[in-house]
Amino acid sequence: MSDTTTTIEQAPAEVSGRPIRLDDVTKRYPGQTKPAVDGITLEIPAGKVVMFVGPSGCGKTTTLKMINRLIEPTTGRIVLGDEDVTAIDGDELRRRIGYVIQAGGLFPHMTVATNIGLVPKMLGWDKERIAARVDELLELVSLDPDTYRDRYPRELSGGQQQRVGVARALAADPPVLLMDEPFGAVDPITRQRLQDELIRIQDEVQKTMVIVTHDFDEAVKLGDWIVVFEEGARIVQYDTPERILAEPANEFVENFIGSGAGLKQLTLRRVRDVDVASAVTVSPGTSGKDALQKAENAGHGHVVVVDERERPLQWLSRRQLARIETIDAKADPALPVVGSSATLNDALDTMLVSSAGAALVTGRRDRFEGVIDVETVMDAIRDARANAANSEGAPVGMNSGSIGLTPSLVAAGEAAQVAPDAGSDSAAGAAGSTEGTTDTERGAAG
Amino acid sequence: MWDYISSRLEAIGFSAWQHFSLVAQCLILAVVIAVVIAALVYRRPALASVANSVSAIGLTIPAFALVGLMIAPLGFGVTPAVVTVTFFAVLPVLRNAIVGLGGVDPALVESARGIGMSRMRTFVRVELPLAWPVILGGIRVSAQMIMGIAAVAAYVLGPGLGGFIFSGLSRLGGAGATESIVVGVVGVVLLALVLDLLLVGLGRLTTPRGIRV
Amino acid sequence: MSDTATRVESSRKSGWRLLIIQIVAILAVLAAVCIWITVAPLSATERGTLAPAALWNSTVQHLSLTFVSGVIVLVIAIPLGVLLTRGPLRKASGPILAIANFGQAAPAIGLVVLLSVFISSGYWASITALVLYAALPVLRNTMLGIRAVDQRLIEAGRGMGMSAAAVLFRVELPLAVPVMLSGVRTALVLLVGTATLAAFVNGGGLGLLITTGVSLYLYSVLIAGAVIVALLALVVDWAGRVVEHVARPKGL
């Protein structure tokens, strides 16, 4: 993972996550012949984001909910860190695991602060500590504590509710965060923003995250690892997004990826992974002449106007500067801005619609970092192609001892535990269901 | 108990029929009144909220108090019973009719007017059928409620099974008193059951297939 | 955002205004009744029955019938309603509601009279009948209120490590409060009205004015009784609305 190193450079946060291991876990509902989840063994590495994808009803959500034992597994063991948590008190376990659901699941009769402070309160924190933690978390999810602390959920937009939901899950600093379709209920633009936000937050907190989604693009964007499930929570492929895009395990995965795998590769690289060009910055109040002079000295065609917290306000060309007496502090609403954690895909999109053919890059707390243009992206694509070729032999095997090759491992494990004929039976069933799901996928697409 | 019933089968049957017919007639009258009022007010929010308040306040008035009040101007007999029962029957239907009519998609009304339907025709052909399931819900609530009120109305010598309760009361401790009361109570419950089933059936027959759930 | 806040604020204010108008109107009618009783040309019997002390006595009796049975209803129906939304008992809730619904069709007058056959004290016979009669709205609204709580909120609560009891008391019940309170209000109003029937079995209360008025042809007594009971019901309804207004969890 090339971006891990970048991440650590950017945010010297320690990995606070812990690994999770599901050991031959099965969930059987009474009155159903086929188990909902069938003998799954899965290792989730510490501090990584693992995405569960698959068609609806494939058991991915059931698998997720068995990690915090919202759904009790019928058989098998769940190990958190090096502690077997299969038999400990479920409520106590869940206080140690953050949980985010669609639309945040905020309690409407409690303020934002009360919502966030629930778990710390259950854990017996004192008032001041909870209040301080609430403010810290609101800052983390980019909501101003003074404005939002005492609001009620219905006074927030969907995206803001979702942010508070994430803050609430992080409240007691749990090592593990589980999310069930966290961005399912928001509009596409907000969803994209929330995804970027989550990536940035993960850079800071370095939790182990397991996220269920049915949106493969979201999985590619957010995941360090992706588990592709089919019916009965059968793992079809467990790999990095790069490799799943480059080498889908079978036709089922291929269909699930959908078209445009090449373009999707662009979503794997982030703006911060490429070199952004520097730019001339000036503050509001500077005279047009001075700014123009500065740009000419640096040999740049544009200057970026930033406010006192170095957030970009305007992006002015030399020609515009020549006509300006004094630069005002107005923020240009049409400013083409991408966050440094945005994907190259998003950056390209922003550039294409901006008149400048380039975009401003902002980092943490929206600070201006530089300019990205189409050439940079082209270079990155070339780079990515070369990398993908190299990554053929890349050490996915680092995790693969326990997970990378899980499909075969699980299959082997099953064959060992279950009677051999049952094993082949389920394999045939899986092949059949592959076709079935493919059809529904197509149907949904059309 | 059985002796009591079998020896008075005819009287019980007659009272039950009278009770049922009082309730059914008042209910029909009430539906007409309620729908007409609702039709007049549902497009004017101020009037609609007045009608809703009247309905809410009306429902807090004790039935027995109203029965008593009706004696002064109307005396004893069928008239005060009908007035009281109808008054209470109107209230839930009115509330639901306003909700139901107000809930009809304005786009549908507009398109009905757009294809040249008159205001009246739009109301009868479009709005009323669409609001009907909600109105019917109000009618069922009403029916349930006035079954009991009709029994109280027997106090002013109104017709129906309430008479068995009051005659049991007046002979309390005497022979057949308990049986008489039980007949009154159980009879009313059974009638309510029958009427509710009839209303459900009516709903099936009268709800347009396209909006049936 | 602040838009929503102001709208919430203004709707709260207009709610208060309506409540104030309501109580002022009720009190005005009550005052009119009092004046009428004092100045109307009444016969000696009428004056005796409508003497302030006697009226006050009946009113207190009536309220006692209402609130004693009301408290018993709450104590029985709310826990039962909660219980019927828990685990295995949930399956029983449908049939129980259906039975209760038809029980509701039983005429209150019949229940009162029937129970007086078995319970010699008219007061307690009435209380028992009133409890049976008013339990349903509270039971039903408790169940509906709890059931209407978004399943995902319960899951969110459990997911963050709240115990089942904590989810019930911190999430489900607070969110169900508005629906439950309106059930309680309905029940109390029903009780005020039904308590008039206690007069038939010597249970006391304002119903006595109506029955006396009818049997002795004292129309002014009858009208006074009926109007006062109606006003009492409206006052109880008003008080219920005030409580609902105050107790509604903020943020809803």
PDB file of N, CA and C in Angstrom, chain B residues 64-145:
ATOM      1  N   PHE B  64     -73.419  10.675  28.408  1.00  0.00           N
ATOM      2  CA  PHE B  64     -74.561  10.715  29.319  1.00  0.00           C
ATOM      3  C   PHE B  64     -75.005  12.157  29.587  1.00  0.00           C
ATOM      4  N   ALA B  65     -74.021  13.074  29.631  1.00  0.00           N
ATOM      5  CA  ALA B  65     -74.358  14.474  29.841  1.00  0.00           C
ATOM      6  C   ALA B  65     -75.189  14.994  28.678  1.00  0.00           C
ATOM      7  N   LEU B  66     -74.803  14.624  27.480  1.00  0.00           N
ATOM      8  CA  LEU B  66     -75.537  15.121  26.308  1.00  0.00           C
ATOM      9  C   LEU B  66     -76.941  14.511  26.272  1.00  0.00           C
ATOM     10  N   VAL B  67     -77.011  13.227  26.595  1.00  0.00           N
ATOM     11  CA  VAL B  67     -78.322  12.588  26.653  1.00  0.00           C
ATOM     12  C   VAL B  67     -79.218  13.359  27.621  1.00  0.00           C
ATOM     13  N   GLY B  68     -78.647  13.677  28.778  1.00  0.00           N
ATOM     14  CA  GLY B  68     -79.412  14.424  29.777  1.00  0.00           C
ATOM     15  C   GLY B  68     -79.857  15.773  29.239  1.00  0.00           C
ATOM     16  N   LEU B  69     -78.927  16.459  28.597  1.00  0.00           N
ATOM     17  CA  LEU B  69     -79.231  17.788  28.064  1.00  0.00           C
ATOM     18  C   LEU B  69     -80.359  17.742  27.042  1.00  0.00           C
ATOM     19  N   MET B  70     -80.413  16.664  26.295  1.00  0.00           N
ATOM     20  CA  MET B  70     -81.407  16.577  25.227  1.00  0.00           C
ATOM     21  C   MET B  70     -82.823  16.402  25.766  1.00  0.00           C
ATOM     22  N   ILE B  71     -82.901  15.961  27.031  1.00  0.00           N
ATOM     23  CA  ILE B  71     -84.242  15.740  27.580  1.00  0.00           C
ATOM     24  C   ILE B  71     -85.007  17.060  27.668  1.00  0.00           C
ATOM     25  N   ALA B  72     -84.298  18.103  28.070  1.00  0.00           N
ATOM     26  CA  ALA B  72     -84.974  19.384  28.275  1.00  0.00           C
ATOM     27  C   ALA B  72     -85.713  19.849  27.027  1.00  0.00           C
ATOM     28  N   PRO B  73     -85.032  19.960  25.897  1.00  0.00           N
ATOM     29  CA  PRO B  73     -85.777  20.436  24.730  1.00  0.00           C
ATOM     30  C   PRO B  73     -86.577  19.345  24.017  1.00  0.00           C
ATOM     31  N   LEU B  74     -86.129  18.098  24.058  1.00  0.00           N
ATOM     32  CA  LEU B  74     -86.730  17.091  23.192  1.00  0.00           C
ATOM     33  C   LEU B  74     -87.572  16.059  23.923  1.00  0.00           C
ATOM     34  N   GLY B  75     -87.535  16.092  25.257  1.00  0.00           N
ATOM     35  CA  GLY B  75     -88.315  15.124  26.015  1.00  0.00           C
ATOM     36  C   GLY B  75     -87.701  13.728  25.953  1.00  0.00           C
ATOM     37  N   PHE B  76     -88.542  12.714  26.203  1.00  0.00           N
ATOM     38  CA  PHE B  76     -88.054  11.334  26.183  1.00  0.00           C
ATOM     39  C   PHE B  76     -88.384  10.681  24.858  1.00  0.00           C
ATOM     40  N   GLY B  77     -87.751   9.521  24.592  1.00  0.00           N
ATOM     41  CA  GLY B  77     -88.141   8.770  23.403  1.00  0.00           C
ATOM     42  C   GLY B  77     -87.049   8.664  22.362  1.00  0.00           C
ATOM     43  N   VAL B  78     -87.486   8.502  21.134  1.00  0.00           N
ATOM     44  CA  VAL B  78     -86.543   8.221  20.052  1.00  0.00           C
ATOM     45  C   VAL B  78     -85.763   9.474  19.644  1.00  0.00           C
ATOM     46  N   THR B  79     -86.421  10.611  19.632  1.00  0.00           N
ATOM     47  CA  THR B  79     -85.770  11.815  19.112  1.00  0.00           C
ATOM     48  C   THR B  79     -84.469  12.161  19.839  1.00  0.00           C
ATOM     49  N   PRO B  80     -84.483  12.291  21.187  1.00  0.00           N
ATOM     50  CA  PRO B  80     -83.212  12.632  21.837  1.00  0.00           C
ATOM     51  C   PRO B  80     -82.153  11.565  21.582  1.00  0.00           C
ATOM     52  N   ALA B  81     -82.569  10.307  21.519  1.00  0.00           N
ATOM     53  CA  ALA B  81     -81.608   9.232  21.260  1.00  0.00           C
ATOM     54  C   ALA B  81     -80.951   9.424  19.894  1.00  0.00           C
ATOM     55  N   VAL B  82     -81.786   9.686  18.878  1.00  0.00           N
ATOM     56  CA  VAL B  82     -81.240   9.851  17.539  1.00  0.00           C
ATOM     57  C   VAL B  82     -80.299  11.057  17.487  1.00  0.00           C
ATOM     58  N   VAL B  83     -80.723  12.155  18.093  1.00  0.00           N
ATOM     59  CA  VAL B  83     -79.884  13.363  18.044  1.00  0.00           C
ATOM     60  C   VAL B  83     -78.532  13.102  18.707  1.00  0.00           C
ATOM     61  N   THR B  84     -78.561  12.522  19.906  1.00  0.00           N
ATOM     62  CA  THR B  84     -77.317  12.272  20.624  1.00  0.00           C
ATOM     63  C   THR B  84     -76.407  11.323  19.835  1.00  0.00           C
ATOM     64  N   VAL B  85     -76.980  10.219  19.410  1.00  0.00           N
ATOM     65  CA  VAL B  85     -76.166   9.213  18.719  1.00  0.00           C
ATOM     66  C   VAL B  85     -75.600   9.801  17.428  1.00  0.00           C
ATOM     67  N   THR B  86     -76.411  10.534  16.690  1.00  0.00           N
ATOM     68  CA  THR B  86     -75.924  11.106  15.441  1.00  0.00           C
ATOM     69  C   THR B  86     -74.822  12.131  15.699  1.00  0.00           C
ATOM     70  N   PHE B  87     -75.041  12.949  16.734  1.00  0.00           N
ATOM     71  CA  PHE B  87     -74.036  13.960  17.056  1.00  0.00           C
ATOM     72  C   PHE B  87     -72.669  13.308  17.257  1.00  0.00           C
ATOM     73  N   PHE B  88     -72.631  12.264  18.097  1.00  0.00           N
ATOM     74  CA  PHE B  88     -71.340  11.622  18.342  1.00  0.00           C
ATOM     75  C   PHE B  88     -70.820  10.895  17.107  1.00  0.00           C
ATOM     76  N   ALA B  89     -71.739  10.353  16.301  1.00  0.00           N
ATOM     77  CA  ALA B  89     -71.315   9.605  15.116  1.00  0.00           C
ATOM     78  C   ALA B  89     -70.647  10.523  14.095  1.00  0.00           C
ATOM     79  N   VAL B  90     -71.093  11.770  14.057  1.00  0.00           N
ATOM     80  CA  VAL B  90     -70.541  12.698  13.064  1.00  0.00           C
ATOM     81  C   VAL B  90     -69.045  12.949  13.319  1.00  0.00           C
ATOM     82  N   LEU B  91     -68.674  13.056  14.620  1.00  0.00           N
ATOM     83  CA  LEU B  91     -67.354  13.601  14.945  1.00  0.00           C
ATOM     84  C   LEU B  91     -66.163  12.836  14.341  1.00  0.00           C
ATOM     85  N   PRO B  92     -66.035  11.532  14.572  1.00  0.00           N
ATOM     86  CA  PRO B  92     -64.872  10.846  13.980  1.00  0.00           C
ATOM     87  C   PRO B  92     -64.899  10.858  12.450  1.00  0.00           C
ATOM     88  N   VAL B  93     -66.102  10.752  11.888  1.00  0.00           N
ATOM     89  CA  VAL B  93     -66.189  10.741  10.430  1.00  0.00           C
ATOM     90  C   VAL B  93     -65.744  12.089   9.874  1.00  0.00           C
ATOM     91  N   LEU B  94     -66.194  13.152  10.535  1.00  0.00           N
ATOM     92  CA  LEU B  94     -65.821  14.496  10.079  1.00  0.00           C
ATOM     93  C   LEU B  94     -64.296  14.669  10.100  1.00  0.00           C
ATOM     94  N   ARG B  95     -63.692  14.261  11.223  1.00  0.00           N
ATOM     95  CA  ARG B  95     -62.245  14.412  11.356  1.00  0.00           C
ATOM     96  C   ARG B  95     -61.531  13.654  10.231  1.00  0.00           C
ATOM     97  N   ASN B  96     -61.939  12.403  10.009  1.00  0.00           N
ATOM     98  CA  ASN B  96     -61.272  11.620   8.979  1.00  0.00           C
ATOM     99  C   ASN B  96     -61.565  12.142   7.583  1.00  0.00           C
ATOM    100  N   ALA B  97     -62.781  12.644   7.378  1.00  0.00           N
ATOM    101  CA  ALA B  97     -63.118  13.147   6.047  1.00  0.00           C
ATOM    102  C   ALA B  97     -62.248  14.354   5.704  1.00  0.00           C
ATOM    103  N   ILE B  98     -62.018  15.211   6.686  1.00  0.00           N
ATOM    104  CA  ILE B  98     -61.174  16.382   6.415  1.00  0.00           C
ATOM    105  C   ILE B  98     -59.749  15.937   6.106  1.00  0.00           C
ATOM    106  N   VAL B  99     -59.261  15.003   6.923  1.00  0.00           N
ATOM    107  CA  VAL B  99     -57.913  14.473   6.666  1.00  0.00           C
ATOM    108  C   VAL B  99     -57.841  13.813   5.290  1.00  0.00           C
ATOM    109  N   GLY B 100     -58.840  12.975   5.000  1.00  0.00           N
ATOM    110  CA  GLY B 100     -58.829  12.230   3.743  1.00  0.00           C
ATOM    111  C   GLY B 100     -58.910  13.136   2.533  1.00  0.00           C
ATOM    112  N   LEU B 101     -59.846  14.078   2.569  1.00  0.00           N
ATOM    113  CA  LEU B 101     -60.001  14.980   1.426  1.00  0.00           C
ATOM    114  C   LEU B 101     -58.778  15.884   1.287  1.00  0.00           C
ATOM    115  N   GLY B 102     -58.248  16.317   2.431  1.00  0.00           N
ATOM    116  CA  GLY B 102     -57.063  17.171   2.380  1.00  0.00           C
ATOM    117  C   GLY B 102     -55.857  16.410   1.855  1.00  0.00           C
ATOM    118  N   GLY B 103     -55.884  15.079   1.996  1.00  0.00           N
ATOM    119  CA  GLY B 103     -54.732  14.289   1.580  1.00  0.00           C
ATOM    120  C   GLY B 103     -54.722  13.940   0.098  1.00  0.00           C
ATOM    121  N   VAL B 104     -55.794  14.286  -0.602  1.00  0.00           N
ATOM    122  CA  VAL B 104     -55.826  13.965  -2.034  1.00  0.00           C
ATOM    123  C   VAL B 104     -54.810  14.836  -2.770  1.00  0.00           C
ATOM    124  N   ASP B 105     -54.029  14.194  -3.599  1.00  0.00           N
ATOM    125  CA  ASP B 105     -52.972  14.887  -4.327  1.00  0.00           C
ATOM    126  C   ASP B 105     -53.557  16.028  -5.180  1.00  0.00           C
ATOM    127  N   PRO B 106     -53.134  17.275  -4.912  1.00  0.00           N
ATOM    128  CA  PRO B 106     -53.677  18.409  -5.665  1.00  0.00           C
ATOM    129  C   PRO B 106     -53.454  18.254  -7.174  1.00  0.00           C
ATOM    130  N   ALA B 107     -52.394  17.555  -7.551  1.00  0.00           N
ATOM    131  CA  ALA B 107     -52.112  17.363  -8.971  1.00  0.00           C
ATOM    132  C   ALA B 107     -53.244  16.594  -9.645  1.00  0.00           C
ATOM    133  N   LEU B 108     -53.845  15.636  -8.894  1.00  0.00           N
ATOM    134  CA  LEU B 108     -54.929  14.851  -9.465  1.00  0.00           C
ATOM    135  C   LEU B 108     -56.158  15.725  -9.673  1.00  0.00           C
ATOM    136  N   VAL B 109     -56.428  16.581  -8.686  1.00  0.00           N
ATOM    137  CA  VAL B 109     -57.567  17.487  -8.805  1.00  0.00           C
ATOM    138  C   VAL B 109     -57.350  18.409 -10.005  1.00  0.00           C
ATOM    139  N   GLU B 110     -56.148  18.916 -10.089  1.00  0.00           N
ATOM    140  CA  GLU B 110     -55.841  19.827 -11.182  1.00  0.00           C
ATOM    141  C   GLU B 110     -56.009  19.142 -12.531  1.00  0.00           C
ATOM    142  N   SER B 111     -55.549  17.887 -12.593  1.00  0.00           N
ATOM    143  CA  SER B 111     -55.649  17.216 -13.890  1.00  0.00           C
ATOM    144  C   SER B 111     -57.096  16.891 -14.209  1.00  0.00           C
ATOM    145  N   ALA B 112     -57.917  16.650 -13.159  1.00  0.00           N
ATOM    146  CA  ALA B 112     -59.336  16.406 -13.399  1.00  0.00           C
ATOM    147  C   ALA B 112     -59.994  17.677 -13.956  1.00  0.00           C
ATOM    148  N   ARG B 113     -59.674  18.809 -13.305  1.00  0.00           N
ATOM    149  CA  ARG B 113     -60.200  20.068 -13.821  1.00  0.00           C
ATOM    150  C   ARG B 113     -59.666  20.323 -15.222  1.00  0.00           C
ATOM    151  N   GLY B 114     -58.420  19.920 -15.414  1.00  0.00           N
ATOM    152  CA  GLY B 114     -57.758  20.147 -16.691  1.00  0.00           C
ATOM    153  C   GLY B 114     -58.429  19.429 -17.848  1.00  0.00           C
ATOM    154  N   ILE B 115     -58.994  18.233 -17.572  1.00  0.00           N
ATOM    155  CA  ILE B 115     -59.667  17.544 -18.674  1.00  0.00           C
ATOM    156  C   ILE B 115     -61.129  17.953 -18.748  1.00  0.00           C
ATOM    157  N   GLY B 116     -61.503  18.979 -18.006  1.00  0.00           N
ATOM    158  CA  GLY B 116     -62.822  19.572 -18.188  1.00  0.00           C
ATOM    159  C   GLY B 116     -63.895  19.067 -17.246  1.00  0.00           C
ATOM    160  N   MET B 117     -63.485  18.383 -16.141  1.00  0.00           N
ATOM    161  CA  MET B 117     -64.505  17.959 -15.182  1.00  0.00           C
ATOM    162  C   MET B 117     -64.938  19.176 -14.361  1.00  0.00           C
ATOM    163  N   SER B 118     -66.239  19.221 -14.053  1.00  0.00           N
ATOM    164  CA  SER B 118     -66.720  20.346 -13.238  1.00  0.00           C
ATOM    165  C   SER B 118     -66.235  20.165 -11.808  1.00  0.00           C
ATOM    166  N   ARG B 119     -66.372  21.224 -11.007  1.00  0.00           N
ATOM    167  CA  ARG B 119     -65.932  21.176  -9.616  1.00  0.00           C
ATOM    168  C   ARG B 119     -66.638  20.038  -8.877  1.00  0.00           C
ATOM    169  N   MET B 120     -67.948  19.964  -9.082  1.00  0.00           N
ATOM    170  CA  MET B 120     -68.767  18.953  -8.425  1.00  0.00           C
ATOM    171  C   MET B 120     -68.343  17.557  -8.868  1.00  0.00           C
ATOM    172  N   ARG B 121     -68.193  17.426 -10.189  1.00  0.00           N
ATOM    173  CA  ARG B 121     -67.836  16.139 -10.754  1.00  0.00           C
ATOM    174  C   ARG B 121     -66.471  15.685 -10.236  1.00  0.00           C
ATOM    175  N   THR B 122     -65.539  16.625 -10.147  1.00  0.00           N
ATOM    176  CA  THR B 122     -64.214  16.313  -9.632  1.00  0.00           C
ATOM    177  C   THR B 122     -64.318  15.779  -8.214  1.00  0.00           C
ATOM    178  N   PHE B 123     -65.184  16.454  -7.431  1.00  0.00           N
ATOM    179  CA  PHE B 123     -65.332  16.036  -6.039  1.00  0.00           C
ATOM    180  C   PHE B 123     -65.881  14.618  -5.955  1.00  0.00           C
ATOM    181  N   VAL B 124     -66.931  14.372  -6.729  1.00  0.00           N
ATOM    182  CA  VAL B 124     -67.609  13.088  -6.621  1.00  0.00           C
ATOM    183  C   VAL B 124     -66.805  11.953  -7.273  1.00  0.00           C
ATOM    184  N   ARG B 125     -66.166  12.269  -8.406  1.00  0.00           N
ATOM    185  CA  ARG B 125     -65.501  11.203  -9.156  1.00  0.00           C
ATOM    186  C   ARG B 125     -64.047  10.989  -8.757  1.00  0.00           C
ATOM    187  N   VAL B 126     -63.402  12.044  -8.276  1.00  0.00           N
ATOM    188  CA  VAL B 126     -61.972  11.925  -7.979  1.00  0.00           C
ATOM    189  C   VAL B 126     -61.690  12.013  -6.483  1.00  0.00           C
ATOM    190  N   GLU B 127     -62.070  13.112  -5.885  1.00  0.00           N
ATOM    191  CA  GLU B 127     -61.643  13.344  -4.498  1.00  0.00           C
ATOM    192  C   GLU B 127     -62.305  12.378  -3.512  1.00  0.00           C
ATOM    193  N   LEU B 128     -63.623  12.240  -3.633  1.00  0.00           N
ATOM    194  CA  LEU B 128     -64.322  11.385  -2.675  1.00  0.00           C
ATOM    195  C   LEU B 128     -63.845   9.928  -2.739  1.00  0.00           C
ATOM    196  N   PRO B 129     -63.742   9.345  -3.942  1.00  0.00           N
ATOM    197  CA  PRO B 129     -63.248   7.948  -3.984  1.00  0.00           C
ATOM    198  C   PRO B 129     -61.852   7.798  -3.390  1.00  0.00           C
ATOM    199  N   LEU B 130     -60.990   8.787  -3.632  1.00  0.00           N
ATOM    200  CA  LEU B 130     -59.630   8.667  -3.118  1.00  0.00           C
ATOM    201  C   LEU B 130     -59.595   8.817  -1.596  1.00  0.00           C
ATOM    202  N   ALA B 131     -60.508   9.649  -1.079  1.00  0.00           N
ATOM    203  CA  ALA B 131     -60.515   9.859   0.370  1.00  0.00           C
ATOM    204  C   ALA B 131     -61.321   8.780   1.086  1.00  0.00           C
ATOM    205  N   TRP B 132     -62.045   7.976   0.329  1.00  0.00           N
ATOM    206  CA  TRP B 132     -62.997   7.043   0.907  1.00  0.00           C
ATOM    207  C   TRP B 132     -62.398   6.085   1.942  1.00  0.00           C
ATOM    208  N   PRO B 133     -61.246   5.469   1.667  1.00  0.00           N
ATOM    209  CA  PRO B 133     -60.699   4.552   2.682  1.00  0.00           C
ATOM    210  C   PRO B 133     -60.483   5.237   4.025  1.00  0.00           C
ATOM    211  N   VAL B 134     -60.017   6.471   4.001  1.00  0.00           N
ATOM    212  CA  VAL B 134     -59.792   7.193   5.259  1.00  0.00           C
ATOM    213  C   VAL B 134     -61.125   7.489   5.937  1.00  0.00           C
ATOM    214  N   ILE B 135     -62.108   7.928   5.128  1.00  0.00           N
ATOM    215  CA  ILE B 135     -63.432   8.219   5.686  1.00  0.00           C
ATOM    216  C   ILE B 135     -64.017   6.955   6.299  1.00  0.00           C
ATOM    217  N   LEU B 136     -63.844   5.852   5.602  1.00  0.00           N
ATOM    218  CA  LEU B 136     -64.381   4.583   6.089  1.00  0.00           C
ATOM    219  C   LEU B 136     -63.753   4.220   7.434  1.00  0.00           C
ATOM    220  N   GLY B 137     -62.479   4.528   7.584  1.00  0.00           N
ATOM    221  CA  GLY B 137     -61.820   4.296   8.876  1.00  0.00           C
ATOM    222  C   GLY B 137     -62.551   5.058   9.972  1.00  0.00           C
ATOM    223  N   GLY B 138     -62.904   6.309   9.685  1.00  0.00           N
ATOM    224  CA  GLY B 138     -63.656   7.116  10.644  1.00  0.00           C
ATOM    225  C   GLY B 138     -65.026   6.504  10.927  1.00  0.00           C
ATOM    226  N   ILE B 139     -65.647   5.967   9.886  1.00  0.00           N
ATOM    227  CA  ILE B 139     -66.981   5.377  10.057  1.00  0.00           C
ATOM    228  C   ILE B 139     -66.899   4.174  10.997  1.00  0.00           C
ATOM    229  N   ARG B 140     -65.849   3.387  10.860  1.00  0.00           N
ATOM    230  CA  ARG B 140     -65.725   2.214  11.738  1.00  0.00           C
ATOM    231  C   ARG B 140     -65.538   2.641  13.195  1.00  0.00           C
ATOM    232  N   VAL B 141     -64.703   3.659  13.401  1.00  0.00           N
ATOM    233  CA  VAL B 141     -64.518   4.158  14.768  1.00  0.00           C
ATOM    234  C   VAL B 141     -65.848   4.634  15.325  1.00  0.00           C
ATOM    235  N   SER B 142     -66.558   5.382  14.503  1.00  0.00           N
ATOM    236  CA  SER B 142     -67.863   5.913  14.882  1.00  0.00           C
ATOM    237  C   SER B 142     -68.812   4.794  15.278  1.00  0.00           C
ATOM    238  N   ALA B 143     -68.883   3.783  14.428  1.00  0.00           N
ATOM    239  CA  ALA B 143     -69.834   2.701  14.640  1.00  0.00           C
ATOM    240  C   ALA B 143     -69.581   2.044  15.992  1.00  0.00           C
ATOM    241  N   GLN B 144     -68.310   1.770  16.255  1.00  0.00           N
ATOM    242  CA  GLN B 144     -67.921   1.152  17.509  1.00  0.00           C
ATOM    243  C   GLN B 144     -68.396   1.999  18.688  1.00  0.00           C
ATOM    244  N   MET B 145     -68.148   3.300  18.568  1.00  0.00           N
ATOM    245  CA  MET B 145     -68.415   4.201  19.672  1.00  0.00           C
ATOM    246  C   MET B 145     -69.913   4.334  19.929  1.00  0.00           C
TER     247      MET B 145
END
